[in-house]
Amino acid sequence: MAGVELPFRLRCGTIVLSERTDTTTCEMVSHGFTARLTARLIDDARMNSMRLARHSLKTRITVSTLTIFVAGIWALSLYSSRMLREDMEELLGEQQRSTVSVIAAETDRELNERMKWLESVAERITPAMLDKPVVLQEFLAQRLILQSLFNGGGVVHRRDGTAVADSVPASGRIGVNYMDVETVATTLNEGRSTIGRAVIGKKLGAPVFGMTAPIRDARGKVIGALAGVTNLG
């Protein structure tokens, strides 16, 4: 076979080809080199693929771990926030109930104390005094406790509910009938001390609530009532 002239010297293994060499021999050497190079490239590609696969697996494991960790932190934070809110609401409720209980107990104590004083003053009013408004008016003026406990003053009512004496004469309540006021009507009709609801005073023109104690004769019969008025305005 004819020789082929090469523009370079080709080293194949330990054999050096000259510038003119046999074509068949060169092709054989070239094919062997190409096969080894291809195999090496395939091996390198396989190793790189395995290396990438290992890196990809590590990445997925890392991402999954971080996701689980973040989700756990978020869930724990949500649970803690909910529990804290519930605890705070319960604590606030307990404080409010405690405050209300204290206020209610103090209010009840003050009302009972005022009622005792009102009943004490009513017990001193006699049937004869009810027939003498001037004497009754002077009696009320001397009972400073009424002004101390009731800023709206004290009012004496006859059996029919009409006011006949007032510790605050300037209020204009004398001569006015209060039988339509619940606390006055209940005390006169049932003979028991009562605490009324807040209403607008007929003469004071402001929200007031009254406490009323019965006035009795020597036989215990109800002959009138003494009301203590608290001005809420």
CSV table of C-alpha atoms in Angstrom, one decimal:
chain,number,residue,atom,x,y,z
A,1,MET,CA,0.0,0.0,0.0
A,2,ALA,CA,1.2,3.5,-0.7
A,3,GLY,CA,2.6,5.6,2.1
A,4,VAL,CA,1.0,8.8,3.5
A,5,GLU,CA,3.0,11.9,4.3
A,6,LEU,CA,2.2,13.4,7.7
A,7,PRO,CA,2.7,17.0,8.5
A,8,PHE,CA,3.8,16.0,12.1
A,9,ARG,CA,5.4,13.2,14.0
A,10,LEU,CA,2.8,11.1,15.8
A,11,ARG,CA,3.8,9.2,19.0
A,12,CYS,CA,1.7,6.1,19.5
A,13,GLY,CA,2.7,4.2,22.6
A,14,THR,CA,6.4,3.9,22.4
A,15,ILE,CA,6.5,3.8,18.6
A,16,VAL,CA,7.3,7.1,16.9
A,17,LEU,CA,5.9,7.3,13.4
A,18,SER,CA,8.0,9.1,10.8
A,19,GLU,CA,6.8,11.7,8.4
A,20,ARG,CA,6.1,8.9,5.9
A,21,THR,CA,4.6,5.8,7.4
A,22,ASP,CA,2.3,3.0,6.5
A,23,THR,CA,-1.4,4.0,6.5
A,24,THR,CA,-2.7,0.8,8.0
A,25,THR,CA,-0.3,1.0,10.9
A,26,CYS,CA,-1.2,4.6,11.7
A,27,GLU,CA,-4.9,3.9,11.6
A,28,MET,CA,-4.5,1.0,14.0
A,29,VAL,CA,-2.5,3.1,16.5
A,30,SER,CA,-5.0,6.0,16.0
A,31,HIS,CA,-8.0,3.7,16.7
A,32,GLY,CA,-6.4,2.3,19.8
A,33,PHE,CA,-5.6,5.8,21.2
A,34,THR,CA,-9.1,7.0,20.4
A,35,ALA,CA,-10.6,3.9,22.2
A,36,ARG,CA,-8.5,4.6,25.3
A,37,LEU,CA,-9.4,8.3,25.2
A,38,THR,CA,-13.1,7.5,24.8
A,39,ALA,CA,-13.0,5.1,27.6
A,40,ARG,CA,-11.2,7.6,29.8
A,41,LEU,CA,-13.7,10.3,29.0
A,42,ILE,CA,-16.6,7.9,29.7
A,43,ASP,CA,-15.0,7.0,33.1
A,44,ASP,CA,-14.5,10.6,33.9
A,45,ALA,CA,-18.1,11.4,32.9
A,46,ARG,CA,-19.4,8.5,35.1
A,47,MET,CA,-17.3,9.7,38.0
A,48,ASN,CA,-18.5,13.3,37.6
A,49,SER,CA,-22.1,12.0,37.4
A,50,MET,CA,-21.7,10.0,40.6
A,51,ARG,CA,-20.0,12.9,42.3
A,52,LEU,CA,-22.9,15.2,41.2
A,53,ALA,CA,-25.4,12.6,42.3
A,54,ARG,CA,-23.8,12.5,45.7
A,55,HIS,CA,-23.8,16.3,45.9
A,56,SER,CA,-27.4,16.4,44.8
A,57,LEU,CA,-28.4,13.9,47.5
A,58,LYS,CA,-26.5,15.9,50.1
A,59,THR,CA,-28.3,19.0,48.9
A,60,ARG,CA,-31.7,17.4,49.1
A,61,ILE,CA,-31.0,16.0,52.6
A,62,THR,CA,-29.8,19.5,53.8
A,63,VAL,CA,-32.8,21.3,52.3
A,64,SER,CA,-35.2,18.7,53.7
A,65,THR,CA,-33.5,19.0,57.2
A,66,LEU,CA,-33.7,22.8,57.1
A,67,THR,CA,-37.3,22.7,56.0
A,68,ILE,CA,-38.3,20.4,58.8
A,69,PHE,CA,-36.3,22.5,61.3
A,70,VAL,CA,-37.9,25.8,60.1
A,71,ALA,CA,-41.4,24.2,60.1
A,72,GLY,CA,-40.8,22.9,63.7
A,73,ILE,CA,-39.7,26.3,64.9
A,74,TRP,CA,-42.7,27.9,63.2
A,75,ALA,CA,-45.1,25.4,64.8
A,76,LEU,CA,-43.5,25.8,68.2
A,77,SER,CA,-43.7,29.6,67.9
A,78,LEU,CA,-47.4,29.4,66.9
A,79,TYR,CA,-48.2,27.0,69.8
A,80,SER,CA,-46.2,29.1,72.3
A,81,SER,CA,-48.0,32.3,71.1
A,82,ARG,CA,-51.4,30.7,71.4
A,83,MET,CA,-50.7,29.3,74.8
A,84,LEU,CA,-49.3,32.6,76.0
A,85,ARG,CA,-52.4,34.4,74.7
A,86,GLU,CA,-54.7,32.0,76.4
A,87,ASP,CA,-52.7,32.3,79.7
A,88,MET,CA,-52.8,36.1,79.5
A,89,GLU,CA,-56.5,36.1,78.8
A,90,GLU,CA,-57.1,33.8,81.7
A,91,LEU,CA,-54.9,35.9,84.0
A,92,LEU,CA,-56.6,39.1,82.8
A,93,GLY,CA,-60.0,37.5,83.4
A,94,GLU,CA,-59.0,36.4,86.9
A,95,GLN,CA,-57.8,39.9,87.7
A,96,GLN,CA,-61.0,41.5,86.4
A,97,ARG,CA,-63.1,39.1,88.4
A,98,SER,CA,-61.0,39.8,91.5
A,99,THR,CA,-61.3,43.5,90.9
A,100,VAL,CA,-65.1,43.3,90.4
A,101,SER,CA,-65.4,41.2,93.5
A,102,VAL,CA,-63.4,43.7,95.6
A,103,ILE,CA,-65.5,46.6,94.2
A,104,ALA,CA,-68.7,44.7,94.8
A,105,ALA,CA,-67.8,43.8,98.3
A,106,GLU,CA,-66.8,47.4,99.1
A,107,THR,CA,-70.0,48.8,97.5
A,108,ASP,CA,-72.1,46.3,99.4
A,109,ARG,CA,-70.4,47.3,102.7
A,110,GLU,CA,-70.9,51.0,102.1
A,111,LEU,CA,-74.6,50.5,101.2
A,112,ASN,CA,-75.2,48.4,104.3
A,113,GLU,CA,-73.6,51.0,106.4
A,114,ARG,CA,-75.6,53.8,104.9
A,115,MET,CA,-78.8,51.8,105.3
A,116,LYS,CA,-78.1,51.2,109.0
A,117,TRP,CA,-77.7,54.9,109.6
A,118,LEU,CA,-80.8,55.7,107.6
A,119,GLU,CA,-82.8,53.1,109.7
A,120,SER,CA,-81.4,54.5,112.9
A,121,VAL,CA,-82.5,58.1,112.0
A,122,ALA,CA,-86.0,56.8,110.9
A,123,GLU,CA,-86.5,55.1,114.2
A,124,ARG,CA,-86.2,58.4,116.0
A,125,ILE,CA,-89.1,60.0,114.0
A,126,THR,CA,-92.4,59.8,115.9
A,127,PRO,CA,-96.0,60.1,114.7
A,128,ALA,CA,-96.2,63.5,116.4
A,129,MET,CA,-93.2,64.8,114.5
A,130,LEU,CA,-94.9,63.8,111.2
A,131,ASP,CA,-97.8,66.1,112.1
A,132,LYS,CA,-95.4,69.0,112.7
A,133,PRO,CA,-93.3,69.7,109.6
A,134,VAL,CA,-91.4,72.5,111.2
A,135,VAL,CA,-90.2,70.2,114.1
A,136,LEU,CA,-89.4,67.5,111.5
A,137,GLN,CA,-87.5,70.0,109.4
A,138,GLU,CA,-85.4,71.0,112.4
A,139,PHE,CA,-84.8,67.3,113.3
A,140,LEU,CA,-83.4,66.6,109.9
A,141,ALA,CA,-81.2,69.7,110.0
A,142,GLN,CA,-79.6,68.4,113.1
A,143,ARG,CA,-78.8,65.0,111.6
A,144,LEU,CA,-75.5,65.9,109.8
A,145,ILE,CA,-74.9,62.3,109.1
A,146,LEU,CA,-77.6,62.5,106.4
A,147,GLN,CA,-75.6,65.1,104.6
A,148,SER,CA,-72.4,63.1,105.1
A,149,LEU,CA,-73.8,59.9,103.7
A,150,PHE,CA,-76.2,61.2,101.1
A,151,ASN,CA,-75.1,64.1,99.0
A,152,GLY,CA,-78.6,64.5,97.7
A,153,GLY,CA,-80.0,64.9,101.3
A,154,GLY,CA,-82.7,63.2,103.3
A,155,VAL,CA,-86.4,63.4,102.6
A,156,VAL,CA,-89.3,62.4,104.9
A,157,HIS,CA,-92.5,61.1,103.2
A,158,ARG,CA,-95.9,60.7,104.7
A,159,ARG,CA,-97.9,57.5,104.3
A,160,ASP,CA,-99.2,58.6,100.9
A,161,GLY,CA,-95.7,59.3,99.6
A,162,THR,CA,-95.7,63.1,99.8
A,163,ALA,CA,-92.5,64.8,101.0
A,164,VAL,CA,-93.1,66.8,104.2
A,165,ALA,CA,-89.5,67.6,105.2
A,166,ASP,CA,-86.2,67.8,103.4
A,167,SER,CA,-82.7,68.2,104.8
A,168,VAL,CA,-82.0,70.4,101.7
A,169,PRO,CA,-85.0,72.7,101.7
A,170,ALA,CA,-83.8,74.6,98.7
A,171,SER,CA,-84.2,71.4,96.5
A,172,GLY,CA,-88.0,72.1,96.2
A,173,ARG,CA,-89.0,68.5,97.0
A,174,ILE,CA,-91.4,69.4,99.9
A,175,GLY,CA,-95.0,68.9,98.8
A,176,VAL,CA,-94.0,66.6,95.9
A,177,ASN,CA,-95.5,63.1,95.8
A,178,TYR,CA,-93.0,60.3,95.2
A,179,MET,CA,-95.3,57.3,95.3
A,180,ASP,CA,-94.3,56.6,91.7
A,181,VAL,CA,-90.7,56.1,92.8
A,182,GLU,CA,-90.1,52.4,93.3
A,183,THR,CA,-88.0,52.5,96.5
A,184,VAL,CA,-90.5,54.8,98.2
A,185,ALA,CA,-93.6,52.9,97.1
A,186,THR,CA,-92.1,49.5,98.1
A,187,THR,CA,-91.0,50.7,101.5
A,188,LEU,CA,-94.4,52.3,102.3
A,189,ASN,CA,-96.4,49.3,100.9
A,190,GLU,CA,-94.3,46.4,102.2
A,191,GLY,CA,-92.7,48.0,105.3
A,192,ARG,CA,-89.1,47.1,104.5
A,193,SER,CA,-86.0,49.0,103.7
A,194,THR,CA,-85.1,49.2,100.0
A,195,ILE,CA,-82.5,50.4,97.6
A,196,GLY,CA,-83.8,51.9,94.4
A,197,ARG,CA,-82.5,52.0,90.8
A,198,ALA,CA,-81.0,55.1,89.4
A,199,VAL,CA,-83.6,57.6,88.1
A,200,ILE,CA,-83.7,61.2,87.0
A,201,GLY,CA,-84.6,63.3,90.1
A,202,LYS,CA,-87.9,65.2,89.7
A,203,LYS,CA,-86.4,68.3,91.2
A,204,LEU,CA,-82.7,67.8,91.0
A,205,GLY,CA,-82.8,67.0,87.2
A,206,ALA,CA,-79.8,64.7,87.6
A,207,PRO,CA,-79.5,60.9,87.9
A,208,VAL,CA,-80.0,59.8,91.5
A,209,PHE,CA,-80.7,56.7,93.4
A,210,GLY,CA,-82.4,56.5,96.7
A,211,MET,CA,-82.4,54.3,99.8
A,212,THR,CA,-85.6,54.2,101.9
A,213,ALA,CA,-86.3,53.1,105.4
A,214,PRO,CA,-89.8,52.8,107.0
A,215,ILE,CA,-91.0,55.0,109.8
A,216,ARG,CA,-93.2,53.1,112.3
A,217,ASP,CA,-95.4,54.0,115.2
A,218,ALA,CA,-95.3,52.4,118.6
A,219,ARG,CA,-97.2,49.3,117.4
A,220,GLY,CA,-94.9,48.8,114.4
A,221,LYS,CA,-97.3,50.1,111.8
A,222,VAL,CA,-95.7,51.9,108.8
A,223,ILE,CA,-96.7,55.6,109.0
A,224,GLY,CA,-94.1,57.1,106.7
A,225,ALA,CA,-90.6,56.7,105.2
A,226,LEU,CA,-87.2,58.3,105.3
A,227,ALA,CA,-85.3,58.4,102.0
A,228,GLY,CA,-81.6,59.1,101.6
A,229,VAL,CA,-80.8,60.4,98.1
A,230,THR,CA,-77.4,60.1,96.3
A,231,ASN,CA,-76.8,62.5,93.5
A,232,LEU,CA,-74.9,60.7,90.7
A,233,GLY,CA,-74.6,63.8,88.5
